């Protein structure tokens, strides 16, 4: 397994260990993780801290040229909010762990020139299937249902 997707999975596992939703993300620039995060909506009482948004927050203020040269790894297909941030900051490549349990705005990303690769990683799929079965109401809240 790619070490950066593994780092995103580790973030997702941290989220579930904290009582949150198991979605993790890392932002990689020139072979180094510059931001990592996991869904912390429950832990922080936040409306916006999805895994990708937490990774952006932890990467902090970067020049646009840095973000344009980054790859974002996420365990789950990015929702409209996270896809918007990916577009806003010019991330050119997104590696998605899986999109079987949730299909985000991959078509929008692709239509705007973002290279999106979906791995259908069994660990990511199982993590989300187990979580959704255990806490369907929390999952629905997270995706706005």
Short mmCIF file of C-alpha atoms in Angstrom, two decimals:
data_model
loop_
_atom_site.label_atom_id
_atom_site.label_comp_id
_atom_site.label_asym_id
_atom_site.label_seq_id
_atom_site.Cartn_x
_atom_site.Cartn_y
_atom_site.Cartn_z
CA UNK A 1 0.00 0.00 0.00
CA UNK A 2 1.12 3.52 -0.78
CA UNK A 3 2.53 5.17 2.35
CA UNK A 4 0.47 8.31 1.85
CA UNK A 5 -2.83 6.42 1.58
CA UNK A 6 -1.73 4.48 4.65
CA UNK A 7 -1.22 7.80 6.45
CA UNK A 8 -4.77 8.83 5.46
CA UNK A 9 -6.10 5.49 6.75
CA UNK A 10 -4.19 6.04 10.01
CA UNK A 11 -5.90 9.42 10.30
CA UNK A 12 -9.30 7.81 9.69
CA UNK A 13 -8.60 5.25 12.41
CA UNK A 14 -7.68 8.06 14.79
CA UNK A 15 -11.02 9.70 14.02
CA UNK A 16 -13.00 6.59 14.92
CA UNK A 17 -10.88 6.09 18.06
CA UNK A 18 -11.88 9.62 19.13
CA UNK A 19 -15.58 8.82 18.64
CA UNK A 20 -15.78 10.53 15.26
CA UNK A 21 -16.24 9.52 11.65
CA UNK A 22 -13.47 7.41 10.04
CA UNK A 23 -12.37 9.59 7.15
CA UNK A 24 -8.76 10.70 6.86
CA UNK A 25 -6.71 12.79 4.47
CA UNK A 26 -3.17 13.94 3.85
CA UNK A 27 -1.77 16.62 1.56
CA UNK A 28 1.59 15.81 0.01
CA UNK A 29 4.08 18.28 -1.48
CA UNK A 30 7.30 17.04 -3.07
CA UNK A 31 7.15 13.70 -1.28
CA UNK A 32 6.41 15.16 2.16
CA UNK A 33 3.15 15.34 4.08
CA UNK A 34 2.47 19.02 4.73
CA UNK A 35 -1.01 18.58 6.17
CA UNK A 36 -2.87 15.68 7.69
CA UNK A 37 -6.28 15.43 9.22
CA UNK A 38 -9.38 13.43 9.91
CA UNK A 39 -13.06 14.14 10.21
CA UNK A 40 -13.43 15.99 13.52
CA UNK A 41 -17.01 17.26 13.24
CA UNK A 42 -18.11 15.27 16.31
CA UNK A 43 -14.99 15.92 18.36
CA UNK A 44 -14.95 19.68 17.70
CA UNK A 45 -18.68 20.28 17.25
CA UNK A 46 -17.76 21.61 13.81
CA UNK A 47 -19.88 21.87 10.71
CA UNK A 48 -16.88 21.94 8.34
CA UNK A 49 -14.09 19.73 9.67
CA UNK A 50 -14.25 16.88 7.21
CA UNK A 51 -11.01 14.95 6.77
CA UNK A 52 -9.86 16.99 3.78
CA UNK A 53 -10.76 20.31 5.43
CA UNK A 54 -8.85 19.30 8.58
CA UNK A 55 -5.82 18.42 6.42
CA UNK A 56 -6.02 21.85 4.73
CA UNK A 57 -6.33 23.52 8.14
CA UNK A 58 -3.28 21.65 9.41
CA UNK A 59 -1.28 22.40 6.26
CA UNK A 60 -1.96 26.04 7.01
CA UNK A 61 -1.34 29.07 4.93
CA UNK A 62 0.73 28.09 1.90
CA UNK A 63 1.56 29.95 -1.30
CA UNK A 64 -0.79 29.05 -4.15
CA UNK A 65 2.17 27.55 -6.03
CA UNK A 66 2.69 25.03 -3.23
CA UNK A 67 -0.92 23.85 -3.23
CA UNK A 68 -0.91 23.61 -7.04
CA UNK A 69 2.01 21.19 -6.71
CA UNK A 70 0.30 18.95 -4.13
CA UNK A 71 -1.49 15.64 -4.19
CA UNK A 72 -4.37 15.13 -1.80
CA UNK A 73 -5.06 11.63 -0.49
CA UNK A 74 -8.42 10.89 1.09
CA UNK A 75 -9.97 7.67 2.30
CA UNK A 76 -13.39 8.60 0.87
CA UNK A 77 -14.63 10.40 -2.24
CA UNK A 78 -14.65 14.17 -1.53
CA UNK A 79 -18.01 15.79 -0.82
CA UNK A 80 -19.05 19.09 -2.50
CA UNK A 81 -17.47 21.20 0.28
CA UNK A 82 -14.14 19.40 0.16
CA UNK A 83 -14.17 19.33 -3.64
CA UNK A 84 -14.65 23.10 -3.57
CA UNK A 85 -11.58 23.53 -1.38
CA UNK A 86 -9.59 21.25 -3.70
CA UNK A 87 -10.58 23.46 -6.64
CA UNK A 88 -10.07 26.71 -4.74
CA UNK A 89 -6.49 25.84 -3.83
CA UNK A 90 -5.65 24.29 -7.20
CA UNK A 91 -4.83 20.76 -6.08
CA UNK A 92 -4.13 18.94 -9.35
CA UNK A 93 -4.21 15.30 -8.20
CA UNK A 94 -6.55 13.51 -5.78
CA UNK A 95 -6.13 9.88 -4.74
CA UNK A 96 -9.36 8.46 -3.32
CA UNK A 97 -9.42 5.36 -1.13
CA UNK A 98 -12.94 4.42 -2.15
CA UNK A 99 -16.21 5.68 -3.57
CA UNK A 100 -18.47 2.65 -3.10
CA UNK A 101 -20.00 3.84 0.18
CA UNK A 102 -20.19 7.50 -0.91
CA UNK A 103 -19.73 9.11 -4.30
CA UNK A 104 -18.61 12.69 -3.95
CA UNK A 105 -18.05 15.31 -6.63
CA UNK A 106 -15.42 13.43 -8.62
CA UNK A 107 -17.06 14.41 -11.91
CA UNK A 108 -16.83 18.11 -10.99
CA UNK A 109 -13.16 17.71 -10.08
CA UNK A 110 -12.41 15.92 -13.33
CA UNK A 111 -14.35 18.50 -15.35
CA UNK A 112 -12.07 21.17 -13.90
CA UNK A 113 -8.88 19.30 -14.80
CA UNK A 114 -8.16 17.50 -11.54
CA UNK A 115 -6.70 14.02 -11.97
CA UNK A 116 -8.78 11.74 -9.74
CA UNK A 117 -7.70 8.16 -9.09
CA UNK A 118 -9.97 5.81 -7.12
CA UNK A 119 -8.27 2.82 -5.50
CA UNK A 120 -11.33 0.93 -4.16
CA UNK A 121 -9.14 0.00 -1.20
CA UNK A 122 -10.78 -2.77 0.82
CA UNK A 123 -9.64 -1.31 4.15
CA UNK A 124 -11.29 2.02 3.34
CA UNK A 125 -14.48 0.33 2.14
CA UNK A 126 -14.76 -1.90 5.19
CA UNK A 127 -14.06 0.96 7.60
CA UNK A 128 -16.93 3.01 6.14
CA UNK A 129 -19.34 0.07 5.82
CA UNK A 130 -18.77 -0.84 9.47
CA UNK A 131 -19.22 2.76 10.59
CA UNK A 132 -22.38 3.35 8.54
CA UNK A 133 -23.92 0.13 9.90
CA UNK A 134 -23.03 1.13 13.47
CA UNK A 135 -23.97 4.83 13.34
CA UNK A 136 -26.27 5.54 10.38
CA UNK A 137 -27.74 8.72 11.90
CA UNK A 138 -24.29 10.24 12.45
CA UNK A 139 -23.27 9.31 8.91
CA UNK A 140 -26.40 10.92 7.48
CA UNK A 141 -25.70 14.09 9.48
CA UNK A 142 -22.17 14.23 8.09
CA UNK A 143 -23.33 14.07 4.47
CA UNK A 144 -26.30 16.39 4.98
CA UNK A 145 -29.13 13.83 4.71
#
